[in-house]
PDB file of C-alpha atoms in Angstrom:
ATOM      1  CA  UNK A   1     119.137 111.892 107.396  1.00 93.00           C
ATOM      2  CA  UNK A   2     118.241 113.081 103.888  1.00 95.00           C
ATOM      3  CA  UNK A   3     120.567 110.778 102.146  1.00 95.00           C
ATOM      4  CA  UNK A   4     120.806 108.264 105.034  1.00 91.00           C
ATOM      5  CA  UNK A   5     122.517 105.001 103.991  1.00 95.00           C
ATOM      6  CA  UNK A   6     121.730 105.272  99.781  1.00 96.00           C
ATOM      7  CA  UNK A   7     125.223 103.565  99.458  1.00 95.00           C
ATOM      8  CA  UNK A   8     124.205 100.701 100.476  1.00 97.00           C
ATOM      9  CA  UNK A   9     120.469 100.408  98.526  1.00 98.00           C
ATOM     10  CA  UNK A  10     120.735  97.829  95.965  1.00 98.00           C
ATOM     11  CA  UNK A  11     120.070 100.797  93.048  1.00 98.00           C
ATOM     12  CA  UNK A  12     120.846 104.047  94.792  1.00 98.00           C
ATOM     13  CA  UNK A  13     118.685 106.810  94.476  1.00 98.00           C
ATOM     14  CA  UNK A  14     121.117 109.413  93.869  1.00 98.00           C
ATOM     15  CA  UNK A  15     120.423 109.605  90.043  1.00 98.00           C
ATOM     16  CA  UNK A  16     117.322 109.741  90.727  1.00 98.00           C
ATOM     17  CA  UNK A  17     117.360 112.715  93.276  1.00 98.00           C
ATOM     18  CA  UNK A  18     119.578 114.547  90.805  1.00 98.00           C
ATOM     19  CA  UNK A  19     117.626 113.780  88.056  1.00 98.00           C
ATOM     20  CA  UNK A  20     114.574 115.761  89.547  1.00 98.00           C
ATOM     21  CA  UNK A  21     116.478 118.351  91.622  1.00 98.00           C
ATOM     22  CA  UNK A  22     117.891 119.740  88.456  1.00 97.00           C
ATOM     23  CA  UNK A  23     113.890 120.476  87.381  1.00 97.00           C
ATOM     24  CA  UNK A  24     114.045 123.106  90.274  1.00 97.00           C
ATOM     25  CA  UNK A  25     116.009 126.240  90.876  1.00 96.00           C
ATOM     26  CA  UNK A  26     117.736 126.675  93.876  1.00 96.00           C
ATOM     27  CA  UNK A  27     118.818 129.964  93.969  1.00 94.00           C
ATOM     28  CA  UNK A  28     115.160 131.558  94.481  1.00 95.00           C
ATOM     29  CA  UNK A  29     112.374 131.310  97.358  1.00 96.00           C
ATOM     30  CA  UNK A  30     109.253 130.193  95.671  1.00 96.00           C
ATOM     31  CA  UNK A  31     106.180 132.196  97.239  1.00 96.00           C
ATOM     32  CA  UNK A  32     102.973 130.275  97.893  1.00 95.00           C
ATOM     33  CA  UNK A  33     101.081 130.119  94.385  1.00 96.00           C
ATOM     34  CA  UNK A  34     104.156 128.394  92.834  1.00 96.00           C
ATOM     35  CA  UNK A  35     103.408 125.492  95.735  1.00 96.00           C
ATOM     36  CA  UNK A  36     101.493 123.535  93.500  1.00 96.00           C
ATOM     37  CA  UNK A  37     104.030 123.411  90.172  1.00 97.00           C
ATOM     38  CA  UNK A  38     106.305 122.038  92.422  1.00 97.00           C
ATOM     39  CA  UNK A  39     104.182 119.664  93.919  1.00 98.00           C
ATOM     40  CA  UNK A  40     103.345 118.217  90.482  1.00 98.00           C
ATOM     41  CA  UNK A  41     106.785 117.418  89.336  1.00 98.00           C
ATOM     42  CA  UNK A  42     107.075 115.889  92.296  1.00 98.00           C
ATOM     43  CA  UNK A  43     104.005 113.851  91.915  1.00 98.00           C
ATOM     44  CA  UNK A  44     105.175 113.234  88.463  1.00 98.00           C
ATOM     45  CA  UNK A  45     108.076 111.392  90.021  1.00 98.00           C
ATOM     46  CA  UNK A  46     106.205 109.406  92.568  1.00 98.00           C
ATOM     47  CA  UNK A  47     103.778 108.120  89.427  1.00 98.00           C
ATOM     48  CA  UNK A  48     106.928 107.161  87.689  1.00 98.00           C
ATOM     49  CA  UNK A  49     108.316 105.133  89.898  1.00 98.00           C
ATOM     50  CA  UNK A  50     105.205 103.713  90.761  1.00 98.00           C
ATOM     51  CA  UNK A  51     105.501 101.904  87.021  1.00 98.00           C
ATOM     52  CA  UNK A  52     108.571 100.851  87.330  1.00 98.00           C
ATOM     53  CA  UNK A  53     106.721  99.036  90.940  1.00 98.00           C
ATOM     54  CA  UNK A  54     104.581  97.801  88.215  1.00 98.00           C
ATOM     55  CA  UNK A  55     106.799  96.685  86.172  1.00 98.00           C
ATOM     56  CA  UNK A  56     108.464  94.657  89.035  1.00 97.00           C
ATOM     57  CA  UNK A  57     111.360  96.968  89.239  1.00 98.00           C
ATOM     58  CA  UNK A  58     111.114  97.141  93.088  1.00 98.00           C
ATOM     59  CA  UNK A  59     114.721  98.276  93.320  1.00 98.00           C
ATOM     60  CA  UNK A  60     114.464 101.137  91.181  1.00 98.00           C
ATOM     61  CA  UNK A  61     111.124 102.284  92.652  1.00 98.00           C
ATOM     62  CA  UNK A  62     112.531 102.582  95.982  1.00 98.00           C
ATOM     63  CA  UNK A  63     115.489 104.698  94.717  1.00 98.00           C
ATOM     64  CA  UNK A  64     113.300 106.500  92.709  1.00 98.00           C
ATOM     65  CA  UNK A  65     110.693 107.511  96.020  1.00 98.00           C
ATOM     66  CA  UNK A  66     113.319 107.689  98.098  1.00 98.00           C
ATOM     67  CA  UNK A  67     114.868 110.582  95.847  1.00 98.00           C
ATOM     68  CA  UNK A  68     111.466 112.009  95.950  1.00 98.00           C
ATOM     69  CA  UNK A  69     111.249 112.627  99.644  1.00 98.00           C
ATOM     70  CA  UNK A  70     114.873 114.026  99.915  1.00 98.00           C
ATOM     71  CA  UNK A  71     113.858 116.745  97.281  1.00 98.00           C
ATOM     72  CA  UNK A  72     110.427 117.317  99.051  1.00 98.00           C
ATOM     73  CA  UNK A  73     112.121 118.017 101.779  1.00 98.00           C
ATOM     74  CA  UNK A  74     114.823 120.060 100.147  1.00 97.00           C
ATOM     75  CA  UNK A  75     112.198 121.919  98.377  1.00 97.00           C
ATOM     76  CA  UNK A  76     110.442 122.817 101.972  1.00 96.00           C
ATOM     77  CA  UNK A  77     113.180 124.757 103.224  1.00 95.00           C
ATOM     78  CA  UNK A  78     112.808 127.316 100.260  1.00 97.00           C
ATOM     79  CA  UNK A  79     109.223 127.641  99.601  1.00 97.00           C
ATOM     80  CA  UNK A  80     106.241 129.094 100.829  1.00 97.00           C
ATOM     81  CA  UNK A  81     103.969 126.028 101.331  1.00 96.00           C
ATOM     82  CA  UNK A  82     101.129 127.224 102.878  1.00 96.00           C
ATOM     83  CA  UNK A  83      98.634 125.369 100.361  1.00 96.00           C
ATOM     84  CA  UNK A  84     100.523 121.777 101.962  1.00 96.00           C
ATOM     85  CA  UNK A  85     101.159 120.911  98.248  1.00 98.00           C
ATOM     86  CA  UNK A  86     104.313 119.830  98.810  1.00 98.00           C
ATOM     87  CA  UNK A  87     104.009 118.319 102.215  1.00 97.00           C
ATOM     88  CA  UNK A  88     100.910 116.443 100.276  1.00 98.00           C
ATOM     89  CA  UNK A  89     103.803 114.955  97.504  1.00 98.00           C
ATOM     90  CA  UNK A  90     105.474 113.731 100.158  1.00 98.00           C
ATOM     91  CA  UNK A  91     103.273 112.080 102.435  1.00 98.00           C
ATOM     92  CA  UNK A  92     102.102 110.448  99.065  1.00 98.00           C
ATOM     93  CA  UNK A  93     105.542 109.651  98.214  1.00 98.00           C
ATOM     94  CA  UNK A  94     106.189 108.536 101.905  1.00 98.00           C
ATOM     95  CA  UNK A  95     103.486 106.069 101.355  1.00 98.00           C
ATOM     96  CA  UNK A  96     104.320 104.281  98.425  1.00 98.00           C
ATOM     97  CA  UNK A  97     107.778 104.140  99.701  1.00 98.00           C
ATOM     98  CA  UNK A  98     106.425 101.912 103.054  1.00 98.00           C
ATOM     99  CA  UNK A  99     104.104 100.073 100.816  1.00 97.00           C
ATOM    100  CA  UNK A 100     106.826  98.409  98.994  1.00 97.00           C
ATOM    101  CA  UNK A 101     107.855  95.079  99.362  1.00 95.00           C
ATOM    102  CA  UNK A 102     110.851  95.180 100.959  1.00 90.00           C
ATOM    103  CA  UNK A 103     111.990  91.974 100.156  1.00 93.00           C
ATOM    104  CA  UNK A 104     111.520  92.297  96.740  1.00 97.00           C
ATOM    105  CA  UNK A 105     113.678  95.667  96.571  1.00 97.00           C
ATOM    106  CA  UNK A 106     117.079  93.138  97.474  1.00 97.00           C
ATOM    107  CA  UNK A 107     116.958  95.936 100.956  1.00 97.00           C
ATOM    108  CA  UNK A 108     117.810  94.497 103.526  1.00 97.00           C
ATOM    109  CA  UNK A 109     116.479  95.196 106.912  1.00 97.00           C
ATOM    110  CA  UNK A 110     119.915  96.929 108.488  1.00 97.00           C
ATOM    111  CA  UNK A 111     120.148  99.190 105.979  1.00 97.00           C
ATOM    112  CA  UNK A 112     116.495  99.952 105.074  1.00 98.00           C
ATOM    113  CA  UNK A 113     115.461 100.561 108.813  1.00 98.00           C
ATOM    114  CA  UNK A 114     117.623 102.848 109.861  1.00 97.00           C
ATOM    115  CA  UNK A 115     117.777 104.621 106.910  1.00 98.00           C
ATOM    116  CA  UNK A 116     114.117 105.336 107.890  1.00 98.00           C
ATOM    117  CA  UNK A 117     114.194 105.433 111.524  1.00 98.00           C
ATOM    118  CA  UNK A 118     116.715 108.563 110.869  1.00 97.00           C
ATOM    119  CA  UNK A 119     114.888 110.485 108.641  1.00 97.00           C
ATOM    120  CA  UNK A 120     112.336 110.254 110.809  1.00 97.00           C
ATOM    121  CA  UNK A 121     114.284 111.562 114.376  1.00 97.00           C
ATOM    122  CA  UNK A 122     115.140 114.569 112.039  1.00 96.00           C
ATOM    123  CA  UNK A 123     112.357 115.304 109.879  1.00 94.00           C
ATOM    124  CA  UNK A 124     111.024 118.503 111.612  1.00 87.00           C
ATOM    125  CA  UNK A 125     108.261 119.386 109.080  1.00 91.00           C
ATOM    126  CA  UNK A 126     105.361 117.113 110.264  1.00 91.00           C
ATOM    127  CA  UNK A 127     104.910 114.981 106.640  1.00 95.00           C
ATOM    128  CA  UNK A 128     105.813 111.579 108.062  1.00 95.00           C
ATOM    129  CA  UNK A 129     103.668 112.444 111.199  1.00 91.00           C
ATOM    130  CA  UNK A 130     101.029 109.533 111.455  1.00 90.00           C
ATOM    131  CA  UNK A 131     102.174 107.945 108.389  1.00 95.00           C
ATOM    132  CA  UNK A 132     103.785 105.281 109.658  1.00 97.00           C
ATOM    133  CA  UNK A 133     101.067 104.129 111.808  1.00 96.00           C
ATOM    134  CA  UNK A 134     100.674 100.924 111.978  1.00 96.00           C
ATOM    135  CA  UNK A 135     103.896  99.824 110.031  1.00 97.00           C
ATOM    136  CA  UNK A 136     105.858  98.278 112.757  1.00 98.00           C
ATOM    137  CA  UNK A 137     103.634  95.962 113.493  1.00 97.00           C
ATOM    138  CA  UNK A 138     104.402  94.295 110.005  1.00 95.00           C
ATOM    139  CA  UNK A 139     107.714  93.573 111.049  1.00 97.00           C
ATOM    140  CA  UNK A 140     109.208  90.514 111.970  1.00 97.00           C
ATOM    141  CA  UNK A 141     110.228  90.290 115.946  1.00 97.00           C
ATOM    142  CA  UNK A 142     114.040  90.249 114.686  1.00 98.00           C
ATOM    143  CA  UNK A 143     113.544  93.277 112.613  1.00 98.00           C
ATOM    144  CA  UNK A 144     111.593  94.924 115.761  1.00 98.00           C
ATOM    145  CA  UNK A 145     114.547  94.452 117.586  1.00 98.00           C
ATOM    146  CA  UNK A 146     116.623  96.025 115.181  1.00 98.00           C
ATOM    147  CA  UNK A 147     114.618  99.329 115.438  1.00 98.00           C
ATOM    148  CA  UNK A 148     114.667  99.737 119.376  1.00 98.00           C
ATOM    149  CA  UNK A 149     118.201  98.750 119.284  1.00 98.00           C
ATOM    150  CA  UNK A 150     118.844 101.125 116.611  1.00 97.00           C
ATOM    151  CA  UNK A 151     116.605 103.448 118.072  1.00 98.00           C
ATOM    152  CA  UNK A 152     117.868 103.105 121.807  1.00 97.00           C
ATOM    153  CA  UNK A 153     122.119 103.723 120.419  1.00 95.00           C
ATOM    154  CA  UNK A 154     120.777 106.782 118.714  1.00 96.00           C
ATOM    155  CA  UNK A 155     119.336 108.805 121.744  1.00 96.00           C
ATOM    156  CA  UNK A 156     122.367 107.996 123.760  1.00 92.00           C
ATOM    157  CA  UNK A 157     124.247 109.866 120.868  1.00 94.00           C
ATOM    158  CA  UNK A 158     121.832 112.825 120.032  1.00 96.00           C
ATOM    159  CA  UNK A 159     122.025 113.702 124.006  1.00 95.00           C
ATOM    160  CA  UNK A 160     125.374 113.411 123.772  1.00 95.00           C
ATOM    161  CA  UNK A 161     125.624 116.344 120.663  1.00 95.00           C
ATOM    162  CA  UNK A 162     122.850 118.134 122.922  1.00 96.00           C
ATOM    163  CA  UNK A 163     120.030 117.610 120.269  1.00 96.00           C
ATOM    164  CA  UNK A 164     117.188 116.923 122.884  1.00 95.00           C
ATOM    165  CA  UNK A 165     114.342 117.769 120.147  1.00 95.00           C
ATOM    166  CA  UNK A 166     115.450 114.620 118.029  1.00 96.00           C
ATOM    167  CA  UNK A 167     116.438 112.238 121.199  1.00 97.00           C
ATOM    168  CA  UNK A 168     113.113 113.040 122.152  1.00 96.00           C
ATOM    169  CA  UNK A 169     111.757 112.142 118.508  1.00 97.00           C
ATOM    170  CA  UNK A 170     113.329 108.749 119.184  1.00 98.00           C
ATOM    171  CA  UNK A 171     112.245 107.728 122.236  1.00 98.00           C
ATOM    172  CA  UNK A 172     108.516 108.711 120.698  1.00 97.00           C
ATOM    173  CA  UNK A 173     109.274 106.183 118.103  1.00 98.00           C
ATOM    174  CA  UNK A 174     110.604 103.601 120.588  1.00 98.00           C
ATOM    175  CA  UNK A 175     107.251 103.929 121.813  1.00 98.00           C
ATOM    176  CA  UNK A 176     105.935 103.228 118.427  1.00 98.00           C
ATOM    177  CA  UNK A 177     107.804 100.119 117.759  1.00 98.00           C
ATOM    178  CA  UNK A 178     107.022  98.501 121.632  1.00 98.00           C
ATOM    179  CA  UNK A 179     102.924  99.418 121.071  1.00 98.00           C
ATOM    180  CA  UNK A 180     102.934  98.168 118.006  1.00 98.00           C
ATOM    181  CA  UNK A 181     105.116  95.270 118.452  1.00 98.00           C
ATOM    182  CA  UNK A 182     103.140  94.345 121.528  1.00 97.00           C
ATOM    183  CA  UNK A 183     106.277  94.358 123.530  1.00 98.00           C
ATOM    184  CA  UNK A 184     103.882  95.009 126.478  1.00 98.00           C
ATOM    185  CA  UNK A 185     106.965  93.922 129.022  1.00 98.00           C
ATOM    186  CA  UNK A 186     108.447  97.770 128.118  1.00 98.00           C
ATOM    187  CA  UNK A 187     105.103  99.812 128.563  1.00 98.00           C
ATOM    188  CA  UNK A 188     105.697 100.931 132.059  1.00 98.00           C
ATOM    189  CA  UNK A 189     109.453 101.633 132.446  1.00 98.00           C
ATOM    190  CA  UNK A 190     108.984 103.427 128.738  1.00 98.00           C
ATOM    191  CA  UNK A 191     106.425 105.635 130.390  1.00 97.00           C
ATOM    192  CA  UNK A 192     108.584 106.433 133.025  1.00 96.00           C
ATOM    193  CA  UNK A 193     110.536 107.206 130.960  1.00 96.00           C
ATOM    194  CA  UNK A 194     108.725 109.295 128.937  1.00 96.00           C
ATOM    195  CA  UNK A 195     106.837 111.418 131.914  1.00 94.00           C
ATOM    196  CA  UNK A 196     103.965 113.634 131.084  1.00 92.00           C
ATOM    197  CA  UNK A 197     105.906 116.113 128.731  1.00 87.00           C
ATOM    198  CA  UNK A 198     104.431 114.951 125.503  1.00 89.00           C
ATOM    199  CA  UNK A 199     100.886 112.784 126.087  1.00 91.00           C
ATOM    200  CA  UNK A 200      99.863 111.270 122.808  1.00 94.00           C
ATOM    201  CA  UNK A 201     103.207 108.757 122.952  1.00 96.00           C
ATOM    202  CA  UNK A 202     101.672 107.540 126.750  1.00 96.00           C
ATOM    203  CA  UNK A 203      98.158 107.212 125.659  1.00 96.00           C
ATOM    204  CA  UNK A 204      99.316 104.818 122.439  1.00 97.00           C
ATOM    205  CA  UNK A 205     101.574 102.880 125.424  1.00 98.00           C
ATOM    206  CA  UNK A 206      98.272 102.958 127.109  1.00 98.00           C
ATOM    207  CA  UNK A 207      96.071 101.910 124.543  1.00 98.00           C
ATOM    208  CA  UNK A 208      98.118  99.071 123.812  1.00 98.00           C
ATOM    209  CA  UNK A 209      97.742  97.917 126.845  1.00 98.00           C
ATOM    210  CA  UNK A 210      94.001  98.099 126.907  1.00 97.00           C
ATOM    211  CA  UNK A 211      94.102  96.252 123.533  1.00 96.00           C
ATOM    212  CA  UNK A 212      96.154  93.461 125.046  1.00 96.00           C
ATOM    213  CA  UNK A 213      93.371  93.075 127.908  1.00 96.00           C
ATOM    214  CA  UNK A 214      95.879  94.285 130.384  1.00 97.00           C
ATOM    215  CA  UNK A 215      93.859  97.114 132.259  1.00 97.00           C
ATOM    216  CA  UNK A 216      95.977  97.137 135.358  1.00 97.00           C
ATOM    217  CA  UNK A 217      99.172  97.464 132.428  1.00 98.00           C
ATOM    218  CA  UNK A 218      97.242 100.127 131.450  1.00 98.00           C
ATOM    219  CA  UNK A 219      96.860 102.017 134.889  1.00 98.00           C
ATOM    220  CA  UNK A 220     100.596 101.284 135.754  1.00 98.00           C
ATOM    221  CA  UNK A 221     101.583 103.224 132.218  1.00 98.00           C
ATOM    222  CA  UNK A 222     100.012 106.314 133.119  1.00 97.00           C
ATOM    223  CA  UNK A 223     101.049 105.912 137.189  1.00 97.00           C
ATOM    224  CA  UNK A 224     104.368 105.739 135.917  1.00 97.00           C
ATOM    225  CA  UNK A 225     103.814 108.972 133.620  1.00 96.00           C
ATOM    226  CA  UNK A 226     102.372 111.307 135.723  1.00 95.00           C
ATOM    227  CA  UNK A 227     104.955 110.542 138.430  1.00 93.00           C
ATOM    228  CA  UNK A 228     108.103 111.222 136.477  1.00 81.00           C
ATOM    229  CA  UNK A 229     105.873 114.839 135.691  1.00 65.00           C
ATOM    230  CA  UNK A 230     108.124 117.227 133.307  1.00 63.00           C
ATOM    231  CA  UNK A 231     104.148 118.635 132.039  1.00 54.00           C
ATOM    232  CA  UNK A 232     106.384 121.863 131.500  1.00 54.00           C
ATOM    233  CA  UNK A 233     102.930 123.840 132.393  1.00 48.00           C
ATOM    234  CA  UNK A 234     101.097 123.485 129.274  1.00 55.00           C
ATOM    235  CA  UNK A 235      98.463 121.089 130.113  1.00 72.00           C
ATOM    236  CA  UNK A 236     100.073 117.621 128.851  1.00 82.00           C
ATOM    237  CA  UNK A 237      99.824 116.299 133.206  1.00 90.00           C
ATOM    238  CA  UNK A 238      95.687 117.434 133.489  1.00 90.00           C
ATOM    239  CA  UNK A 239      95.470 115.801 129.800  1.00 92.00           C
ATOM    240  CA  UNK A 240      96.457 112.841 130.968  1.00 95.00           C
ATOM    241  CA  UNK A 241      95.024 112.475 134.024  1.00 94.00           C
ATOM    242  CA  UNK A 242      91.799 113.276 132.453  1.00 94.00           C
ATOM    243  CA  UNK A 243      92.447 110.141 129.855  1.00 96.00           C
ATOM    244  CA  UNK A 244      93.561 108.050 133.748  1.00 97.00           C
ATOM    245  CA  UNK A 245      90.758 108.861 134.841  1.00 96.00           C
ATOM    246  CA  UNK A 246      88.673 107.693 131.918  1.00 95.00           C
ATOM    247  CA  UNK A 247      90.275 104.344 132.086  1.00 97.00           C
ATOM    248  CA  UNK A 248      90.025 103.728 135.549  1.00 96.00           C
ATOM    249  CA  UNK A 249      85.689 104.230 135.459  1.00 95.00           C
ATOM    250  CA  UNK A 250      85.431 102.007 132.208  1.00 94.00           C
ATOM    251  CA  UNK A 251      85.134 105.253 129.644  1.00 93.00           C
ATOM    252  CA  UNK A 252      88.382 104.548 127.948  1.00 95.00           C
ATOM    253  CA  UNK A 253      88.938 106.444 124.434  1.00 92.00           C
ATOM    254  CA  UNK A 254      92.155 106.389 123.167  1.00 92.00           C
ATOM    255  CA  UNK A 255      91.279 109.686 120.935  1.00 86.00           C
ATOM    256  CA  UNK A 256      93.386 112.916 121.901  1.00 71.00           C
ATOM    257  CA  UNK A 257      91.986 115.032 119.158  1.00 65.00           C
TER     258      UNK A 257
END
């Protein structure tokens, strides 16, 4: 996942990636109050290859970012980042990289997609979390497709290598892609699915729904939740039968913070 497909980008960001990992030494733990030196050569990075964007050098910006985030994440595994410096660099990184034009980087779709959709099934350090929000919903219906196909082949392969954390990551982000891609015809066997073990992923299924003027969608996404169960004790069932029960008297709020 941290080098993904980069044989097949149209300027692979390996030069790139080596080209700032070689600013950083790899034989050390940094400690907490180095955080923010590291953060900045990392941001100095993401500024560069936001000229060469700029400059209409899509290609080379999207190697370049791409390096970024590999390093950022690299660079988490052997610091102390309690300040969030880095995770900031690469959330900022993470963002230019989506904003791209994609058509303009000569990407195409089957190799740019899942290049991302893997990185993020494994990344495990929260810096992509809600940062994609919203981006599927740009995509074409074709390229949709691609991603729960994509998506759908993986989980069948993580469960087979036992790696229920990230087959669990991908049926999250098959949730993703259907809400956002208004696939509403998914919604209820996807919250089956799904059950009550994680209840942010069935309250965007939800939401959708309500969005789409399908209340009675709606009702049927969380029936088919709370059914399947799998709450493991810790609240997620009561959560969302509290957020059911908000729908069904007109008091629906999709907000789980």
């Amino acid at each position: 996942a941290l080098f993904g497909r980069w044989g097949a980008f149209p300027v692979s960001p390996e030069p790139y990636y080596k080209r700032l990992r070689d600013q950083f030494n790899w034989r050390r733990y940094y400690e907490e109050d180095d955080s923010r030196r590291l953060a900045g050569k990392l941001d100095d990075e993401t500024a560069s290859a936001s000229k060469l964007a700029v400059a209409g050098k899509f290609a080379e910006a999207l190697a370049s970012l791409r390096g970024v985030m590999t390093v950022a994440l690299e660079l988490a595994e052997i610091a102390d980042d309690s300040f969030g410096y880095i995770g900031m660099s690469f959330e900022s990184a993470f963002k230019d990289y989506l904003a791209l034009p994609c058509e303009k980087t000569g990407c195409p779709p089957d190799v740019f997609l899942p290049d991302l959709l893997e990185l993020l099934v494994f990344e495990d350090h929260g810096f992509t979390y809600d940062n994609t929000d919203g981006f599927f919903a740009s995509l074409s219906c074709t390229d949709g497709d691609l991603c729960l196909a994509y998506l759908r082949e993986r989980i069948q392969a993580l469960m087979t290598l036992d790696l229920d954390y990230q087959a669990a990551e991908a049926l999250t982000l098959i949730g993703q892609v259907a809400a956002e891609q208004k696939r509403v015809e998914m919604f209820e066997a996807l919250a089956a699915e799904m059950g009550s073990r994680e209840w942010e992923r069935v309250i965007r299924l939800a939401d959708a729904a309500v969005r789409s003027g399908q209340l009675d969608l709606a009702d049927r996404v969380f029936q088919a939740a709370l059914a399947t169960g799998d709450g493991e004790g810790i609240g997620h069932s009561d959560f969302l039968a509290k957020k059911h029960d908000q729908l069904l008297h007109g008091t629906w709020n999709p907000e789980t913070r």
